[in-house]
mmCIF file of C-alpha atoms in Angstrom:
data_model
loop_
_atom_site.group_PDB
_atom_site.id
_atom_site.type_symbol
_atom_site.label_atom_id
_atom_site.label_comp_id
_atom_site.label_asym_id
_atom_site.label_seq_id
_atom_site.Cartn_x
_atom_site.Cartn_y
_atom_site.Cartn_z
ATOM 1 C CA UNK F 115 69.726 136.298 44.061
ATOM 2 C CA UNK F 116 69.074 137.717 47.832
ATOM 3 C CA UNK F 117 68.392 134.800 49.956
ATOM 4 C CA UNK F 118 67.434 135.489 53.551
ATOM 5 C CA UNK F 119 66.041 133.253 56.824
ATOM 6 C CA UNK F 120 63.898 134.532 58.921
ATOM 7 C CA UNK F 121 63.898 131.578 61.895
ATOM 8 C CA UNK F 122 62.362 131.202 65.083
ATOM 9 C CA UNK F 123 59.949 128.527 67.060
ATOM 10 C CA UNK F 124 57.119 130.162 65.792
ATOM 11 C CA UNK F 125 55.394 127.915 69.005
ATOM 12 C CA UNK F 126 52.443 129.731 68.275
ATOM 13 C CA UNK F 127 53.507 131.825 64.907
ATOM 14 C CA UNK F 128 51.650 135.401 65.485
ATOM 15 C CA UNK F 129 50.629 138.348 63.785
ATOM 16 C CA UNK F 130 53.782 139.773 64.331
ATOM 17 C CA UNK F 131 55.853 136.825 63.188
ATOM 18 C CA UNK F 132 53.810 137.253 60.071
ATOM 19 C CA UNK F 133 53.509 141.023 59.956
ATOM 20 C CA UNK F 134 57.850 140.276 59.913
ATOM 21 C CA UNK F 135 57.786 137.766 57.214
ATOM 22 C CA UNK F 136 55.439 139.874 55.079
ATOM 23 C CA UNK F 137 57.600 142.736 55.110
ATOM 24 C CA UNK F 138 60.691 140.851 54.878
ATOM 25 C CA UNK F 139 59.720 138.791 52.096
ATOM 26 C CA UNK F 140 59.771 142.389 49.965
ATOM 27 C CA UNK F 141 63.139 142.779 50.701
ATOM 28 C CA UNK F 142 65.006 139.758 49.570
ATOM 29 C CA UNK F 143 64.509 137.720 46.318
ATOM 30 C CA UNK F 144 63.755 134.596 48.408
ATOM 31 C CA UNK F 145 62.868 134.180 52.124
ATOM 32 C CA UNK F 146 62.700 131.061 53.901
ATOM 33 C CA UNK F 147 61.088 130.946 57.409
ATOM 34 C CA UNK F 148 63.409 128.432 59.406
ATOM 35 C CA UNK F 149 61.315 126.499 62.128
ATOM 36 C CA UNK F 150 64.234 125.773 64.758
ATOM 37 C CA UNK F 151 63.819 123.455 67.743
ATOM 38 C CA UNK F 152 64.419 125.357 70.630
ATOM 39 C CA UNK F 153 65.973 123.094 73.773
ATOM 40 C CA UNK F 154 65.195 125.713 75.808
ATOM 41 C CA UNK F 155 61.414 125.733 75.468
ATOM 42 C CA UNK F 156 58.520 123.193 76.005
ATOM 43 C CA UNK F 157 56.930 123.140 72.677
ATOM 44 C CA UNK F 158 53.259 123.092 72.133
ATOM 45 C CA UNK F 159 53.199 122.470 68.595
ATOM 46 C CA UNK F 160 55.672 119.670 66.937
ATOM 47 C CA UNK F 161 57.755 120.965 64.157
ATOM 48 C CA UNK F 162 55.675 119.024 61.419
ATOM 49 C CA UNK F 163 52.498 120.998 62.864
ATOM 50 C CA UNK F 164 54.250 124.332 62.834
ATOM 51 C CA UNK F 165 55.188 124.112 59.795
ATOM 52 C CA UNK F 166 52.272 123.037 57.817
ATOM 53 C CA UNK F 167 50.624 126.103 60.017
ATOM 54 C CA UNK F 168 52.682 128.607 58.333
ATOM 55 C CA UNK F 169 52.574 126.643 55.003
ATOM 56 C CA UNK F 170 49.036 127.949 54.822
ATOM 57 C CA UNK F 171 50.136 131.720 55.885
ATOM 58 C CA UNK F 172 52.418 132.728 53.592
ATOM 59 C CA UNK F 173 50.452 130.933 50.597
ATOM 60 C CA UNK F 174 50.158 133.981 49.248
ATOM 61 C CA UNK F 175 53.509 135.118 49.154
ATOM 62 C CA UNK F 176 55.061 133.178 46.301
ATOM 63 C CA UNK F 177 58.838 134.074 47.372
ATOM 64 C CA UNK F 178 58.509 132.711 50.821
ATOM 65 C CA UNK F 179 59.172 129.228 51.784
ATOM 66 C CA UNK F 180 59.273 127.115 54.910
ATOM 67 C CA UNK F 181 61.939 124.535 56.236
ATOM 68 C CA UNK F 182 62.599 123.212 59.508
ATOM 69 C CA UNK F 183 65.938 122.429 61.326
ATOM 70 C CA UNK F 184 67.877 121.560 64.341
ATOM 71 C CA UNK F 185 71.156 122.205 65.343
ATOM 72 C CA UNK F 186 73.308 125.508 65.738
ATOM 73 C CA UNK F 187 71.617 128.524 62.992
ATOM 74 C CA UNK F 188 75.080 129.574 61.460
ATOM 75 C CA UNK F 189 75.565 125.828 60.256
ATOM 76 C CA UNK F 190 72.284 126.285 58.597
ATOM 77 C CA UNK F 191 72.697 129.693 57.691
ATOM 78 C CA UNK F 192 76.543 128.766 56.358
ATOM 79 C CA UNK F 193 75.441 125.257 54.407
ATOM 80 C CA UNK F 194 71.976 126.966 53.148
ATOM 81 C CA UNK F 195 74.451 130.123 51.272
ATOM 82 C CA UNK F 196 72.200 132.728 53.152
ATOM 83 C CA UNK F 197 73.318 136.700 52.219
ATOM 84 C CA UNK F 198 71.120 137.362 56.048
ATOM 85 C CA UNK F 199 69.270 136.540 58.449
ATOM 86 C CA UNK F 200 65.968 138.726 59.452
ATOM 87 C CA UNK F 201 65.612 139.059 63.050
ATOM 88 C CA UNK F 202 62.288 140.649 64.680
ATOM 89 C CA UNK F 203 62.491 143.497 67.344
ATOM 90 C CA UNK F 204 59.963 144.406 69.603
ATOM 91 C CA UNK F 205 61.536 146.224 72.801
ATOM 92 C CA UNK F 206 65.097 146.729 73.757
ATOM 93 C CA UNK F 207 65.025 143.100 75.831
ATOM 94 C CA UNK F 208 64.996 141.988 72.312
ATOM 95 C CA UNK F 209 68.044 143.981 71.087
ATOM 96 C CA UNK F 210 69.655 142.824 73.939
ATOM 97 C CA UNK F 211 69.803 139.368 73.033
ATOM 98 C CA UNK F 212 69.553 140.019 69.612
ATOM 99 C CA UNK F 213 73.004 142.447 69.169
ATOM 100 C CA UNK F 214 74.576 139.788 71.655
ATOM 101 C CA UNK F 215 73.290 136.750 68.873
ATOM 102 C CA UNK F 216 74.104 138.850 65.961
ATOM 103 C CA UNK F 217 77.864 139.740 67.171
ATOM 104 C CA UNK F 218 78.508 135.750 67.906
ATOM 105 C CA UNK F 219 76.957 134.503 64.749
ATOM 106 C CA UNK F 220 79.115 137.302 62.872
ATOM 107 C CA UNK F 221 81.916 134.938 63.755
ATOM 108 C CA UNK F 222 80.483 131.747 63.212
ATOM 109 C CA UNK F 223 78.703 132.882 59.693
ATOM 110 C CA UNK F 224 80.756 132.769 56.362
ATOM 111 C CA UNK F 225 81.763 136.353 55.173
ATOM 112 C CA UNK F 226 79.260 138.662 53.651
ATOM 113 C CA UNK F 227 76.586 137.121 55.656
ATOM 114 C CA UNK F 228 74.599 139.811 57.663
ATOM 115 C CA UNK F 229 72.128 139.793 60.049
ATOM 116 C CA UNK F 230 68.891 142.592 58.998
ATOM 117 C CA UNK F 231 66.879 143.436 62.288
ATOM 118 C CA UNK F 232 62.909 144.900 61.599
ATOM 119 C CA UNK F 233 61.460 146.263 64.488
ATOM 120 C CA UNK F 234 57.717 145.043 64.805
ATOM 121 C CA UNK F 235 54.915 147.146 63.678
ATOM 122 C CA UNK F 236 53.665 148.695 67.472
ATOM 123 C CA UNK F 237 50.157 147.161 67.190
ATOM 124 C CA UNK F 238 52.098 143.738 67.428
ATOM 125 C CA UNK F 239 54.981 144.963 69.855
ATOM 126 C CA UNK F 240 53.587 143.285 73.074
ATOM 127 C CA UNK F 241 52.941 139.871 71.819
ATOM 128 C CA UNK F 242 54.926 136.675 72.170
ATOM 129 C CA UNK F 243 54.252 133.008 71.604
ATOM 130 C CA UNK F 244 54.295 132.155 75.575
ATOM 131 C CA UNK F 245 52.281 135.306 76.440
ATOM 132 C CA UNK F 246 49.564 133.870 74.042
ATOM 133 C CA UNK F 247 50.306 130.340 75.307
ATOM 134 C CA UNK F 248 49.298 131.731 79.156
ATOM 135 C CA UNK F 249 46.495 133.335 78.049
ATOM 136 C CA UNK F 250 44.679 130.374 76.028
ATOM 137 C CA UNK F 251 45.774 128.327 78.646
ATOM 138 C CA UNK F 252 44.027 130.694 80.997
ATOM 139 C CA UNK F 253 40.861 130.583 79.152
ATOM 140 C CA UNK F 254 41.766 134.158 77.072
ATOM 141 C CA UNK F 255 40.936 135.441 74.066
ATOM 142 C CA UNK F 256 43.830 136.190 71.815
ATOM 143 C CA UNK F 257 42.018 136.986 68.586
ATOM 144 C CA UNK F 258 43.625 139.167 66.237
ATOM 145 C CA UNK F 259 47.055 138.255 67.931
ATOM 146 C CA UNK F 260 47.141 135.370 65.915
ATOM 147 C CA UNK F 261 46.267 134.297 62.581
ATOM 148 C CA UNK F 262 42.790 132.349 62.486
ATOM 149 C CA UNK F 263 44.452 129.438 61.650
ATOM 150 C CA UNK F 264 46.519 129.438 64.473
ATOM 151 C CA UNK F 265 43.970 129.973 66.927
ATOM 152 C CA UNK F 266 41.839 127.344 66.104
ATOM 153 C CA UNK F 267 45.173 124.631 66.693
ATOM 154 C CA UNK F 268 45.699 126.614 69.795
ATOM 155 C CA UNK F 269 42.346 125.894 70.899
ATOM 156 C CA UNK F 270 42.122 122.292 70.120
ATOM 157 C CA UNK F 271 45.414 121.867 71.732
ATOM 158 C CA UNK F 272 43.862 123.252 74.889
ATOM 159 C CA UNK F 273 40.921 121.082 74.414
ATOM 160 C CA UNK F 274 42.540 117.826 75.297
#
């Protein structure tokens, strides 16, 4: 059985975090969508919240599943007995960091593990979770960015 992660913050998950998932989840027997805390970012969303989000999102996708960790990806990736990990691309900032991510996990990951990049579908290719963070913050509308679901959490987040 293929077993693949697709991970991320997902602090707002968005179309194209979904649009990813969707297509990845044809590719691999099972797909789970890792919720990582990120030290490097200010969350708007605790992990519990992002992950019952997405719960809802992929119900419909019956080889998709959603977990949540901490701690360095290859540990998970390595203890998990991941054949890859699915990595979004949008523009080449992204394949920047990405190659540079992919080339250091390559030595941290057990052997045969490999690392799938899907570029985004170009209706999605501009968005991001802080760009639709600013926005909402900034009174914005970001519908069709993100799923319904999403936005209305957003919005009561932004309420208080």
């Amino acid at each position: 059985m293929k077993k693949a992660l697709y991970s991320g913050s997902f602090d707002p998950m968005t179309n194209g975090h979904l649009d990813i998932i969707t297509r990845a989840s044809k590719m691999f027997d099972k797909l789970i969508v890792g919720v990582i805390h990120n030290p490097n970012k200010v969350p708007l969303f605790t992990p519990e919240e992002r992950v019952e989000m997405i719960k809802k999102l992929i119900n419909d996708l019956p080889n998709v599943q959603v977990d949540c960790f901490t701690g360095l990806l290859a540990d998970y990736v390595n203890a998990k007995k991941f054949n890859a990990v699915v990595r979004g691309l949008r523009a080449t900032t992204d394949f920047e960091y990405e190659i540079q991510m992919a080339q250091m996990n390559a030595k941290l990951f057990n052997p045969g593990i490999e690392s799938v990049f899907l570029m985004t579908s170009p209706e999605y290719s501009f968005i991001s979770s802080s760009v639709i963070k600013e926005v909402v913050a900034l009174n914005g509308k970001v519908d069709g960015l993100v799923p319904p679901v999403v936005l209305k959490e957003i919005k009561k987040k932004f309420s208080k």
